[in-house]
Tab-separated table of C-alpha atoms in Angstrom:
chain	number	residue	atom	x	y	z
A	98	UNK	CA	-56.159	3.704	70.881
A	99	UNK	CA	-58.285	3.309	74.076
A	100	UNK	CA	-58.570	-0.614	73.953
A	101	UNK	CA	-57.155	-1.840	77.562
A	102	UNK	CA	-56.979	-5.435	76.011
A	103	UNK	CA	-54.237	-4.278	73.500
A	104	UNK	CA	-52.539	-2.168	76.067
A	105	UNK	CA	-52.211	-5.127	78.223
A	106	UNK	CA	-51.001	-7.522	75.148
A	107	UNK	CA	-48.327	-4.730	74.694
A	108	UNK	CA	-49.011	-4.983	71.103
A	109	UNK	CA	-48.397	-1.441	70.464
A	110	UNK	CA	-46.375	-0.555	73.500
A	111	UNK	CA	-43.472	-3.155	72.785
A	112	UNK	CA	-42.637	-2.010	69.465
A	113	UNK	CA	-42.094	1.322	70.769
A	114	UNK	CA	-40.232	0.533	73.638
A	115	UNK	CA	-37.649	-1.097	71.540
A	116	UNK	CA	-37.373	1.116	68.706
A	117	UNK	CA	-38.815	4.519	69.907
A	118	UNK	CA	-35.525	6.074	70.540
A	119	UNK	CA	-32.369	3.098	69.962
A	120	UNK	CA	-28.548	3.531	70.873
A	121	UNK	CA	-26.016	3.206	68.214
A	122	UNK	CA	-22.392	3.286	67.796
A	123	UNK	CA	-19.422	4.834	66.093
A	124	UNK	CA	-20.511	8.263	67.142
A	125	UNK	CA	-24.169	8.382	65.444
A	126	UNK	CA	-25.476	8.696	69.254
A	127	UNK	CA	-29.321	8.013	68.943
A	128	UNK	CA	-31.926	7.445	65.970
A	129	UNK	CA	-35.520	7.481	66.267
A	130	UNK	CA	-38.593	5.820	64.817
A	131	UNK	CA	-40.674	8.608	62.714
A	132	UNK	CA	-43.468	8.933	64.949
A	133	UNK	CA	-44.870	11.706	67.091
A	134	UNK	CA	-43.902	10.891	70.600
A	135	UNK	CA	-40.026	10.879	70.284
A	136	UNK	CA	-37.401	13.380	69.333
A	137	UNK	CA	-37.511	12.467	65.209
A	138	UNK	CA	-36.929	15.573	63.552
A	139	UNK	CA	-38.206	14.910	60.062
A	140	UNK	CA	-41.720	15.782	58.567
A	141	UNK	CA	-44.527	14.241	59.110
A	142	UNK	CA	-46.799	16.722	58.191
A	143	UNK	CA	-48.734	14.071	55.739
A	144	UNK	CA	-49.238	10.407	56.115
A	145	UNK	CA	-47.600	9.893	52.971
A	146	UNK	CA	-44.118	11.473	54.094
A	147	UNK	CA	-44.904	9.702	57.423
A	148	UNK	CA	-45.077	6.224	55.600
A	149	UNK	CA	-42.470	6.544	53.929
A	150	UNK	CA	-39.678	7.734	56.428
A	151	UNK	CA	-41.455	4.651	58.563
A	152	UNK	CA	-41.120	1.985	56.441
A	153	UNK	CA	-37.269	2.677	55.164
A	154	UNK	CA	-36.719	3.083	59.197
A	155	UNK	CA	-38.045	-0.303	60.063
A	156	UNK	CA	-37.218	-2.140	57.134
A	157	UNK	CA	-34.408	-0.797	55.107
A	158	UNK	CA	-31.107	0.523	57.065
A	159	UNK	CA	-28.854	-1.340	59.364
A	160	UNK	CA	-27.709	0.419	62.560
A	161	UNK	CA	-24.455	-0.462	64.941
A	162	UNK	CA	-25.423	-1.391	67.953
A	163	UNK	CA	-23.897	-2.957	71.397
A	164	UNK	CA	-24.201	-6.610	71.642
A	165	UNK	CA	-23.684	-8.956	74.117
A	166	UNK	CA	-20.452	-10.375	71.567
A	167	UNK	CA	-19.941	-6.538	71.178
A	168	UNK	CA	-20.963	-4.155	68.213
A	169	UNK	CA	-23.796	-5.774	65.907
A	170	UNK	CA	-25.970	-4.530	62.846
A	171	UNK	CA	-29.173	-5.154	62.771
A	172	UNK	CA	-32.224	-3.625	61.006
A	173	UNK	CA	-35.029	-1.870	63.707
A	174	UNK	CA	-37.199	-4.761	62.692
A	175	UNK	CA	-35.169	-7.399	63.725
A	176	UNK	CA	-34.533	-6.088	67.301
A	177	UNK	CA	-38.179	-6.851	68.161
A	178	UNK	CA	-38.938	-9.524	70.605
A	179	UNK	CA	-41.232	-12.223	71.047
A	180	UNK	CA	-44.167	-11.121	73.467
A	181	UNK	CA	-44.218	-13.999	76.232
A	182	UNK	CA	-47.720	-15.075	77.378
A	183	UNK	CA	-45.914	-15.741	80.785
A	184	UNK	CA	-44.961	-12.166	81.191
A	185	UNK	CA	-48.301	-10.645	79.215
A	186	UNK	CA	-50.977	-13.418	80.400
A	187	UNK	CA	-53.593	-11.415	78.588
A	188	UNK	CA	-51.923	-12.185	74.916
A	189	UNK	CA	-53.320	-15.591	72.999
A	190	UNK	CA	-51.014	-18.428	72.858
A	191	UNK	CA	-51.353	-17.709	68.720
A	192	UNK	CA	-50.575	-14.047	69.172
A	193	UNK	CA	-47.683	-15.285	70.695
A	194	UNK	CA	-46.670	-17.221	67.963
A	195	UNK	CA	-47.445	-14.186	65.632
A	196	UNK	CA	-46.454	-11.556	68.123
A	197	UNK	CA	-43.716	-10.635	65.728
A	198	UNK	CA	-45.904	-9.747	62.831
A	199	UNK	CA	-48.604	-8.437	65.170
A	200	UNK	CA	-46.407	-6.057	66.882
A	201	UNK	CA	-44.862	-4.876	63.464
A	202	UNK	CA	-48.658	-3.745	62.142
A	203	UNK	CA	-49.962	-2.608	65.584
A	204	UNK	CA	-46.933	-0.277	66.200
A	205	UNK	CA	-47.569	1.016	62.410
A	206	UNK	CA	-51.355	1.631	62.987
A	207	UNK	CA	-50.404	3.137	66.007
A	208	UNK	CA	-47.940	5.499	64.873
A	209	UNK	CA	-50.122	6.036	61.931
A	210	UNK	CA	-53.122	7.228	64.053
A	211	UNK	CA	-51.384	9.920	66.112
A	212	UNK	CA	-49.588	11.553	62.887
A	213	UNK	CA	-53.370	11.588	61.465
A	214	UNK	CA	-54.527	13.115	64.760
A	215	UNK	CA	-52.536	15.523	64.825
A	216	UNK	CA	-52.299	16.940	61.515
A	217	UNK	CA	-56.258	16.763	61.711
A	218	UNK	CA	-56.096	19.211	64.809
A	219	UNK	CA	-53.273	21.733	64.042
A	220	UNK	CA	-51.632	22.998	61.120
A	221	UNK	CA	-48.181	20.590	60.809
A	222	UNK	CA	-45.872	23.674	61.074
A	223	UNK	CA	-47.275	24.728	64.521
A	224	UNK	CA	-47.691	21.489	65.977
A	225	UNK	CA	-44.358	20.431	64.834
A	226	UNK	CA	-42.865	23.317	65.488
A	227	UNK	CA	-44.410	22.687	69.203
A	228	UNK	CA	-43.121	19.283	69.259
A	229	UNK	CA	-39.285	20.608	68.598
A	230	UNK	CA	-39.395	23.227	71.224
A	231	UNK	CA	-40.618	20.622	73.818
A	232	UNK	CA	-37.966	17.872	72.514
A	233	UNK	CA	-35.591	20.240	73.499
A	234	UNK	CA	-36.318	21.361	76.620
A	235	UNK	CA	-37.509	17.763	77.817
A	236	UNK	CA	-36.543	14.866	76.303
A	237	UNK	CA	-33.016	15.997	75.091
A	238	UNK	CA	-31.952	17.212	78.811
A	239	UNK	CA	-33.673	13.620	80.390
A	240	UNK	CA	-30.405	12.250	80.923
A	241	UNK	CA	-28.326	14.990	82.203
A	242	UNK	CA	-31.669	15.937	84.619
A	243	UNK	CA	-31.876	12.487	85.808
A	244	UNK	CA	-28.145	12.742	86.409
A	245	UNK	CA	-28.353	16.165	88.371
A	246	UNK	CA	-30.976	14.558	90.417
A	247	UNK	CA	-28.899	11.763	91.615
A	248	UNK	CA	-26.227	13.900	92.340
A	249	UNK	CA	-28.057	16.563	94.175
A	250	UNK	CA	-30.308	14.577	96.023
A	251	UNK	CA	-28.777	11.182	96.458
A	252	UNK	CA	-25.327	11.359	96.193
A	253	UNK	CA	-24.896	11.019	100.189
A	254	UNK	CA	-26.576	7.169	99.409
A	255	UNK	CA	-24.482	4.425	100.031
A	256	UNK	CA	-26.151	2.693	97.737
A	257	UNK	CA	-28.978	3.293	94.403
A	258	UNK	CA	-30.345	0.685	92.794
A	259	UNK	CA	-31.835	1.871	89.212
A	260	UNK	CA	-33.969	-0.321	86.936
A	261	UNK	CA	-35.103	0.203	83.138
A	262	UNK	CA	-31.280	2.086	82.121
A	263	UNK	CA	-30.382	2.382	79.085
A	264	UNK	CA	-26.636	1.861	78.280
A	265	UNK	CA	-26.436	5.162	77.059
A	266	UNK	CA	-27.207	6.411	80.532
A	267	UNK	CA	-24.697	3.983	82.219
A	268	UNK	CA	-21.881	5.794	80.009
A	269	UNK	CA	-22.870	8.862	80.631
A	270	UNK	CA	-23.202	8.367	84.470
A	271	UNK	CA	-19.952	6.727	84.779
A	272	UNK	CA	-18.240	10.295	83.008
A	273	UNK	CA	-19.964	12.042	85.457
A	274	UNK	CA	-19.279	13.257	89.031
A	275	UNK	CA	-21.151	10.440	89.923
A	276	UNK	CA	-18.518	8.053	88.620
A	277	UNK	CA	-16.042	9.671	90.639
A	278	UNK	CA	-17.956	8.899	94.085
A	279	UNK	CA	-20.005	5.782	93.072
A	280	UNK	CA	-18.888	2.298	91.409
A	281	UNK	CA	-21.549	1.856	88.745
A	282	UNK	CA	-22.418	-1.517	88.243
A	283	UNK	CA	-24.773	-2.919	84.890
A	284	UNK	CA	-25.207	-7.007	84.305
A	285	UNK	CA	-22.874	-8.767	82.666
A	286	UNK	CA	-25.752	-9.847	80.183
A	287	UNK	CA	-26.470	-6.579	79.404
A	288	UNK	CA	-29.651	-5.992	77.324
A	289	UNK	CA	-28.654	-3.777	74.683
A	290	UNK	CA	-32.058	-4.229	72.142
A	291	UNK	CA	-34.858	-3.300	74.732
A	292	UNK	CA	-31.842	-1.298	76.737
A	293	UNK	CA	-33.845	-1.772	79.887
A	294	UNK	CA	-31.369	-2.882	83.033
A	295	UNK	CA	-31.236	-3.082	86.299
A	296	UNK	CA	-28.298	-1.401	87.600
A	297	UNK	CA	-26.240	-0.763	91.319
A	298	UNK	CA	-24.197	2.417	92.440
A	299	UNK	CA	-22.234	1.224	95.255
A	300	UNK	CA	-20.468	4.462	96.823
A	301	UNK	CA	-16.850	4.279	96.800
A	302	UNK	CA	-16.073	5.604	100.217
A	303	UNK	CA	-18.282	2.702	101.723
A	304	UNK	CA	-17.745	-0.198	99.332
A	305	UNK	CA	-14.028	0.975	98.162
A	306	UNK	CA	-13.256	-2.723	96.813
A	307	UNK	CA	-16.783	-2.303	94.247
A	308	UNK	CA	-18.482	-4.905	93.639
A	309	UNK	CA	-17.314	-8.661	94.400
A	310	UNK	CA	-18.647	-11.301	92.376
A	311	UNK	CA	-21.845	-10.925	90.270
A	312	UNK	CA	-24.526	-13.928	91.191
A	313	UNK	CA	-27.642	-13.237	88.977
A	314	UNK	CA	-27.005	-16.890	87.040
A	315	UNK	CA	-27.218	-17.816	90.500
A	316	UNK	CA	-30.830	-16.251	91.243
A	317	UNK	CA	-31.846	-17.194	87.452
A	318	UNK	CA	-31.347	-20.987	88.259
A	319	UNK	CA	-33.182	-20.922	91.770
A	320	UNK	CA	-36.359	-20.257	89.912
A	321	UNK	CA	-38.619	-23.377	90.556
A	322	UNK	CA	-38.282	-26.239	88.234
A	323	UNK	CA	-40.620	-26.039	85.038
A	324	UNK	CA	-41.864	-22.855	85.990
A	325	UNK	CA	-41.839	-19.984	83.851
A	326	UNK	CA	-41.021	-16.574	85.834
A	327	UNK	CA	-41.849	-13.688	83.481
A	328	UNK	CA	-38.215	-11.523	83.753
A	329	UNK	CA	-36.134	-10.504	80.693
A	330	UNK	CA	-32.630	-10.466	80.134
A	331	UNK	CA	-31.376	-7.322	82.327
A	332	UNK	CA	-34.509	-7.151	84.555
A	333	UNK	CA	-32.212	-8.852	87.536
A	334	UNK	CA	-28.571	-7.603	88.609
A	335	UNK	CA	-26.982	-9.489	92.063
A	336	UNK	CA	-23.966	-9.019	93.249
A	337	UNK	CA	-21.918	-9.524	96.263
A	338	UNK	CA	-19.909	-6.667	97.926
A	339	UNK	CA	-18.282	-5.842	101.186
A	340	UNK	CA	-18.412	-2.222	102.655
A	341	UNK	CA	-15.149	-0.582	104.533
A	342	UNK	CA	-16.488	-2.006	108.070
A	343	UNK	CA	-15.881	-5.820	106.010
A	344	UNK	CA	-19.704	-6.578	106.736
A	345	UNK	CA	-20.698	-8.494	103.611
A	346	UNK	CA	-23.669	-7.886	101.585
A	347	UNK	CA	-26.056	-9.075	98.524
A	348	UNK	CA	-27.078	-6.244	96.492
A	349	UNK	CA	-29.952	-6.638	94.200
A	350	UNK	CA	-31.465	-4.299	91.560
A	351	UNK	CA	-34.843	-6.051	90.110
A	352	UNK	CA	-37.371	-4.607	87.260
A	353	UNK	CA	-40.949	-6.485	87.892
A	354	UNK	CA	-43.249	-7.023	85.240
A	355	UNK	CA	-45.938	-4.283	84.818
A	356	UNK	CA	-48.331	-6.712	86.701
A	357	UNK	CA	-45.836	-7.968	89.388
A	358	UNK	CA	-46.549	-11.587	88.928
A	359	UNK	CA	-42.564	-11.952	88.819
A	360	UNK	CA	-42.035	-10.067	92.449
A	361	UNK	CA	-42.701	-12.914	94.514
A	362	UNK	CA	-40.205	-15.316	92.536
A	363	UNK	CA	-37.578	-13.101	92.052
A	364	UNK	CA	-37.502	-12.509	95.965
A	365	UNK	CA	-37.837	-16.307	96.331
A	366	UNK	CA	-35.246	-16.747	94.327
A	367	UNK	CA	-32.668	-14.417	95.755
A	368	UNK	CA	-33.118	-15.963	99.272
A	369	UNK	CA	-33.069	-19.297	97.849
A	370	UNK	CA	-29.818	-18.663	95.810
A	371	UNK	CA	-28.024	-16.958	99.147
A	372	UNK	CA	-29.015	-20.151	101.263
A	373	UNK	CA	-27.844	-22.455	98.424
A	374	UNK	CA	-23.930	-21.133	98.428
A	375	UNK	CA	-22.347	-21.393	101.870
A	376	UNK	CA	-20.364	-18.536	100.863
A	377	UNK	CA	-23.428	-16.125	100.757
A	378	UNK	CA	-25.385	-17.685	104.185
A	379	UNK	CA	-23.668	-14.669	106.450
A	380	UNK	CA	-24.354	-12.049	103.715
A	381	UNK	CA	-26.974	-9.073	104.465
A	382	UNK	CA	-29.601	-8.511	101.911
A	383	UNK	CA	-30.212	-5.077	99.981
A	384	UNK	CA	-33.095	-5.071	97.859
A	385	UNK	CA	-34.042	-2.254	95.240
A	386	UNK	CA	-37.007	-3.046	93.042
A	387	UNK	CA	-39.811	-1.548	90.916
A	388	UNK	CA	-42.340	-4.647	92.368
A	389	UNK	CA	-45.244	-3.476	90.391
A	390	UNK	CA	-47.761	-4.384	93.429
A	391	UNK	CA	-51.273	-2.978	93.584
A	392	UNK	CA	-53.443	-1.892	96.104
A	393	UNK	CA	-56.576	-3.374	94.358
A	394	UNK	CA	-55.413	-5.906	92.274
A	395	UNK	CA	-57.133	-7.929	89.656
A	396	UNK	CA	-56.992	-11.276	91.232
A	397	UNK	CA	-54.391	-14.281	89.336
A	398	UNK	CA	-53.565	-11.191	86.808
A	399	UNK	CA	-52.002	-8.623	89.397
A	400	UNK	CA	-49.863	-8.826	92.798
A	401	UNK	CA	-51.322	-7.450	95.344
A	402	UNK	CA	-49.409	-5.296	97.752
A	403	UNK	CA	-50.480	-6.604	101.215
A	404	UNK	CA	-50.113	-10.256	99.690
A	405	UNK	CA	-46.577	-9.674	98.884
A	406	UNK	CA	-45.631	-7.916	101.995
A	407	UNK	CA	-47.098	-11.414	103.453
A	408	UNK	CA	-44.384	-12.817	101.597
A	409	UNK	CA	-41.695	-11.274	102.352
A	410	UNK	CA	-42.341	-11.274	106.122
A	411	UNK	CA	-42.135	-15.097	106.164
A	412	UNK	CA	-39.019	-14.794	104.259
A	413	UNK	CA	-37.788	-13.255	107.613
A	414	UNK	CA	-37.498	-9.710	105.409
A	415	UNK	CA	-39.014	-5.765	106.011
A	416	UNK	CA	-39.201	-3.123	103.611
A	417	UNK	CA	-37.956	0.708	104.024
A	418	UNK	CA	-42.076	1.122	104.357
A	419	UNK	CA	-42.170	-1.359	107.142
A	420	UNK	CA	-43.366	-5.057	107.702
A	421	UNK	CA	-46.784	-3.883	106.184
A	422	UNK	CA	-46.808	-0.701	103.849
A	423	UNK	CA	-49.728	1.289	103.511
A	424	UNK	CA	-51.422	0.146	100.602
A	425	UNK	CA	-52.572	3.511	99.458
A	426	UNK	CA	-49.104	5.361	99.763
A	427	UNK	CA	-48.343	4.922	96.117
A	428	UNK	CA	-44.814	5.433	95.079
A	429	UNK	CA	-44.507	5.729	91.450
C-alpha cells in the first residue's frame, strides 16, 4: 500500500482507473467494481463475499459500453490496457509485456487489502453505513456539483478546456444549461474504455459557428518520427474555430501524463502542425492543459516547470501565469 514504485508503475491504479466506475449503455447508468473506494453498494463484510463478487464482476458479465464503432459488449477484464514503458518509465520491459495479468493481480490484492483493513478496524455495519452516506453526499453528486461550478463560476468564459472527462459527463453537460450557452466538443476518437477525454467548450455567443475542423490527427502526426510520446487516446483534442469578429483560432485541450514527459512534445507538435498547414498559419493558439510539471522534478523522470517555461518561450508562447511562472505556485 505504501510502495512508491508500485504506484509509479501504475499496476494497481491503472486497473482501478478503468474498472472503478464503468458507464454502460442501455439505461443501466453505471456499474462499480466491488471495492471500498467507489459507489459499490454490495456486501463487503467478509473477504469471501468480496472475492465472489469481485471475481464475477471482472470475469463473468458482459457490459454494453460506448466504443468508437458504437455500442460494444466487453467483460471488465477485457477493458484493461497495456501499461507502456514510454509513458510510465519505472515499469520494466518484462512488466510491460506482462502488464495485463499483473494489473489484474495487483488490482485484486489492492482491493483485498482495503476490505481487510476496513473490517479489521470497524464493524462492517458501521463502516459500510458510513460509506453509503459519503457516497450519497459526495460521489453521486460529483457530476451535478461540477456542472454547477462551471455554470456559476465560469459561464462568462469564451473558452473552457477540460481534461480527464468521462463520456457520461459530456452527455450530461450537453443536456444541462451549459449545453444551451456552449458548444461542447469532444474528440472524434473518444476513449470510452479509460473514459478520460480532453474536451473544449466554446461560448455560442462568441463562437456562433462552433468548432471548425478537428486537427487532432494532424497534431499526432507531427510527433518526431521514431519517438514514442506518452499520450493515450482522448488525451489530445485540437480544433479550429472562428469567433464573431472573424478572428481564427486553434484551440487545444491536453491531459499530460503524470510525469509531464509528454508536455513539451505535444506543445511542439501543435506548433509544428500549425506551421505545416498554410490554412492554419494565421490562427491564434489558445491551449489549455494539465501539464503535470514539477517545482522539484526528478531529472530524466519528471518535467521541470521552469525548464518547460523556457521551452514554450522559445516557441513564442507565454502562459496565463506569465513567461516564467512562479514554480512554488501550485495550481493542482
